[in-house]
Short mmCIF file of C-alpha atoms in Angstrom, two decimals:
data_model
loop_
_atom_site.label_atom_id
_atom_site.label_comp_id
_atom_site.label_asym_id
_atom_site.label_seq_id
_atom_site.Cartn_x
_atom_site.Cartn_y
_atom_site.Cartn_z
CA MET A 1 -0.07 0.12 0.09
CA ILE A 2 0.96 3.20 -1.08
CA TYR A 3 1.00 5.99 1.24
CA SER A 4 1.20 9.87 -0.53
CA GLU A 5 -0.96 12.35 1.97
CA THR A 6 0.03 13.32 5.23
CA ASN A 7 -3.24 12.72 6.39
CA THR A 8 -3.22 9.29 5.33
CA TRP A 9 -0.23 8.62 6.99
CA LEU A 10 -1.03 10.14 10.02
CA LYS A 11 -4.38 7.94 10.11
CA ALA A 12 -2.65 4.62 8.81
CA LEU A 13 -0.54 5.27 11.59
CA GLN A 14 -2.89 6.00 14.78
CA ALA A 15 -4.68 3.13 13.40
CA GLY A 16 -1.92 1.33 14.03
CA ASP A 17 -0.95 0.15 10.07
CA GLY A 18 2.48 -1.88 10.69
CA GLU A 19 3.09 -1.72 6.88
CA ALA A 20 2.47 2.11 6.96
CA TYR A 21 5.42 1.78 9.78
CA LYS A 22 7.57 -0.64 8.01
CA TYR A 23 7.05 1.96 4.78
CA LEU A 24 8.13 5.32 7.04
CA PHE A 25 11.29 2.57 8.54
CA SER A 26 12.65 1.78 4.97
CA THR A 27 11.76 5.42 3.62
CA TYR A 28 13.37 7.73 6.04
CA TYR A 29 15.93 5.28 8.15
CA ASP A 30 19.12 6.10 6.20
CA ARG A 31 18.84 9.49 6.35
CA LEU A 32 17.96 9.31 9.82
CA GLN A 33 20.59 7.82 10.20
CA ARG A 34 23.36 10.27 8.86
CA TYR A 35 21.28 13.17 10.06
CA ALA A 36 21.67 11.91 13.64
CA LEU A 37 25.74 10.95 12.95
CA HIS A 38 26.06 14.56 12.27
CA PHE A 39 25.15 15.55 16.02
CA VAL A 40 26.84 12.49 17.79
CA LEU A 41 29.72 11.65 15.41
CA ASP A 42 28.82 7.40 16.58
CA GLU A 43 27.60 5.13 14.22
CA SER A 44 26.67 2.93 17.32
CA ALA A 45 24.62 5.63 19.31
CA ALA A 46 22.99 7.36 15.82
CA HIS A 47 22.07 3.20 15.27
CA ASP A 48 20.47 3.54 18.56
CA ILE A 49 19.30 7.08 18.76
CA VAL A 50 17.18 6.54 15.11
CA GLN A 51 15.92 3.13 16.50
CA ASP A 52 14.66 4.44 20.03
CA SER A 53 13.01 7.46 17.63
CA PHE A 54 11.05 5.61 15.53
CA VAL A 55 9.53 3.50 18.87
CA GLN A 56 8.61 6.90 20.45
CA LEU A 57 6.76 7.66 16.79
CA TRP A 58 5.01 4.11 17.25
CA GLU A 59 4.23 4.26 21.40
CA LYS A 60 2.75 7.46 20.31
CA ARG A 61 1.49 7.81 17.65
CA ASP A 62 -2.22 8.29 18.48
CA ALA A 63 -1.20 11.40 21.08
CA ILE A 64 0.72 13.29 17.81
CA VAL A 65 -0.72 15.65 15.86
CA PHE A 66 1.77 16.90 13.07
CA THR A 67 1.79 18.01 9.41
CA SER A 68 4.69 16.19 8.03
CA VAL A 69 5.72 12.49 8.81
CA GLN A 70 9.33 13.04 7.20
CA GLY A 71 9.52 16.54 9.84
CA LEU A 72 8.62 15.10 13.38
CA LEU A 73 10.43 12.22 12.62
CA PHE A 74 13.45 14.54 12.27
CA LYS A 75 12.59 16.48 15.12
CA ILE A 76 12.25 13.30 16.95
CA VAL A 77 16.08 12.09 15.83
CA ARG A 78 17.56 15.63 17.02
CA ASN A 79 15.81 16.17 20.19
CA ASN A 80 16.81 12.46 21.07
CA CYS A 81 20.46 13.32 19.91
CA LEU A 82 20.94 16.55 21.63
CA ASN A 83 19.68 14.45 24.89
CA TYR A 84 21.91 11.81 24.26
CA LEU A 85 24.83 14.85 23.92
CA ARG A 86 23.65 16.21 27.45
CA HIS A 87 24.06 12.87 28.48
CA GLN A 88 27.41 12.52 27.50
CA VAL A 89 28.35 16.07 28.68
CA ILE A 90 27.31 15.33 32.22
CA ARG A 91 29.06 11.68 32.11
CA ASN A 92 32.62 12.64 31.19
CA GLN A 93 32.04 15.44 33.89
CA TYR A 94 31.66 12.69 36.37
CA PHE A 95 34.47 10.38 35.16
CA GLN A 96 36.09 13.73 35.25
CA SER A 97 35.93 14.47 38.55
CA LEU A 98 36.43 10.64 39.61
CA ALA A 99 40.09 11.09 37.58
CA ASP A 100 40.89 14.38 39.34
CA GLY A 101 40.22 12.22 42.86
CA ASP A 102 37.25 13.94 44.01
CA ASP A 103 35.75 10.13 44.79
CA SER A 104 33.61 12.16 47.32
CA LEU A 105 30.85 11.40 46.07
CA GLU A 106 31.01 7.84 45.58
CA ARG A 107 32.45 7.47 49.10
CA LEU A 108 29.48 8.61 50.39
CA TYR A 109 27.22 6.56 48.30
CA ASN A 110 29.05 3.19 49.21
CA THR A 111 29.64 3.98 52.80
CA ASP A 112 27.29 1.92 54.80
CA PHE A 113 26.39 4.05 58.19
CA PHE A 114 24.85 1.68 59.79
CA TYR A 115 26.35 -1.64 60.17
CA HIS A 116 30.32 -0.64 60.84
CA SER A 117 31.50 1.43 63.03
CA ASP A 118 34.25 2.79 61.66
CA THR A 119 31.78 5.34 59.93
CA GLU A 120 29.70 5.73 62.83
CA LEU A 121 31.95 8.69 63.16
CA LEU A 122 31.35 9.94 59.59
CA TYR A 123 27.97 9.28 60.34
CA LYS A 124 27.38 11.53 63.27
CA GLU A 125 29.76 14.42 61.59
CA LEU A 126 27.03 14.16 58.12
CA GLN A 127 24.09 14.79 60.53
CA GLN A 128 25.21 17.23 62.73
CA GLU A 129 26.22 19.25 59.43
CA ILE A 130 22.84 18.93 57.91
CA ASP A 131 20.91 19.97 61.16
CA GLU A 132 23.28 23.25 61.13
CA VAL A 133 22.87 24.02 57.53
CA LEU A 134 19.00 23.19 58.39
CA GLY A 135 19.54 26.17 61.58
CA GLU A 136 20.48 28.44 58.89
CA LEU A 137 17.56 28.15 57.23
CA PRO A 138 14.17 30.02 57.25
CA GLU A 139 11.80 28.33 59.70
CA ARG A 140 8.99 27.53 56.95
CA SER A 141 11.86 26.81 54.42
CA LYS A 142 13.53 24.23 57.08
CA GLU A 143 9.78 23.00 57.85
CA ILE A 144 8.62 22.31 53.96
CA PHE A 145 12.23 20.30 53.54
CA GLU A 146 12.06 18.77 56.88
CA ILE A 147 7.84 17.55 55.40
CA SER A 148 9.75 16.59 52.20
CA ARG A 149 12.43 14.99 53.28
CA LEU A 150 11.55 12.79 56.36
CA GLU A 151 7.83 12.41 55.97
CA GLY A 152 8.55 11.55 52.51
CA LEU A 153 5.07 13.71 51.12
CA LYS A 154 5.21 14.80 47.01
CA ASN A 155 5.28 18.57 46.63
CA ARG A 156 1.73 19.16 45.75
CA GLU A 157 0.76 17.20 48.90
CA ILE A 158 2.67 19.54 50.92
CA ALA A 159 0.92 22.14 49.53
CA GLU A 160 -1.96 21.31 50.69
CA ARG A 161 -1.59 20.70 53.75
CA LEU A 162 0.23 24.20 54.47
CA GLY A 163 -2.42 25.64 52.60
CA ILE A 164 -0.08 27.65 49.95
CA SER A 165 0.92 26.85 46.08
CA ILE A 166 3.57 24.17 44.73
CA LYS A 167 5.73 27.20 43.26
CA ILE A 168 6.30 27.60 46.46
CA VAL A 169 6.50 24.58 48.48
CA GLU A 170 9.60 24.11 45.27
CA ARG A 171 11.31 27.39 45.64
CA HIS A 172 11.12 26.52 49.58
CA ILE A 173 13.00 23.14 49.03
CA GLY A 174 14.97 24.51 46.13
CA ARG A 175 16.55 26.87 49.03
CA ALA A 176 17.17 23.96 51.71
CA LEU A 177 19.01 21.85 48.72
CA GLN A 178 21.15 24.91 47.03
CA LEU A 179 22.10 25.86 50.57
CA LEU A 180 23.05 21.35 51.61
CA THR A 181 24.89 21.48 48.56
CA LYS A 182 26.53 24.32 49.11
CA ARG A 183 27.84 23.70 52.59
CA LEU A 184 28.39 19.41 52.18
CA LYS A 185 30.83 20.23 48.91
CA LYS A 186 33.36 20.26 50.97
#
């Protein structure tokens, strides 16, 4: 079956027509692969990105409204390439920090505070530092942060409980996290 009009493609995809999907795949795969390769400069990564993009198209086919199948596919691939590159930057920064000897985060995550007596002191120091930072926060920020972290409530639940907006809750939690991050970095 040959599809030539955009509306026909849309209807065929939304109806779950596997033949239309196969036709799109065979028609655009090579071009999308070359397009992705311009971004990521890695054939294997480009292949995975294009594959994932087609999967996204298929999974969200009934929710997608578009005028150009080709334009949509290229946009999905471009966005997936940019996400991949962002992830690579973060990954490289992490590995660079490990290579530079900054393994403090790694040690913290691998520390078992409760079962080894030699880490008890580290746990107490960390808890003391956290308590000091929380003591420096405005009372409302401290209250909201403790409800969030100690009681495990979601921002929406905190907002409802305290009669404030979710944005205000997010701002208070962000303030607390920013101060904690700044102070505990050392």
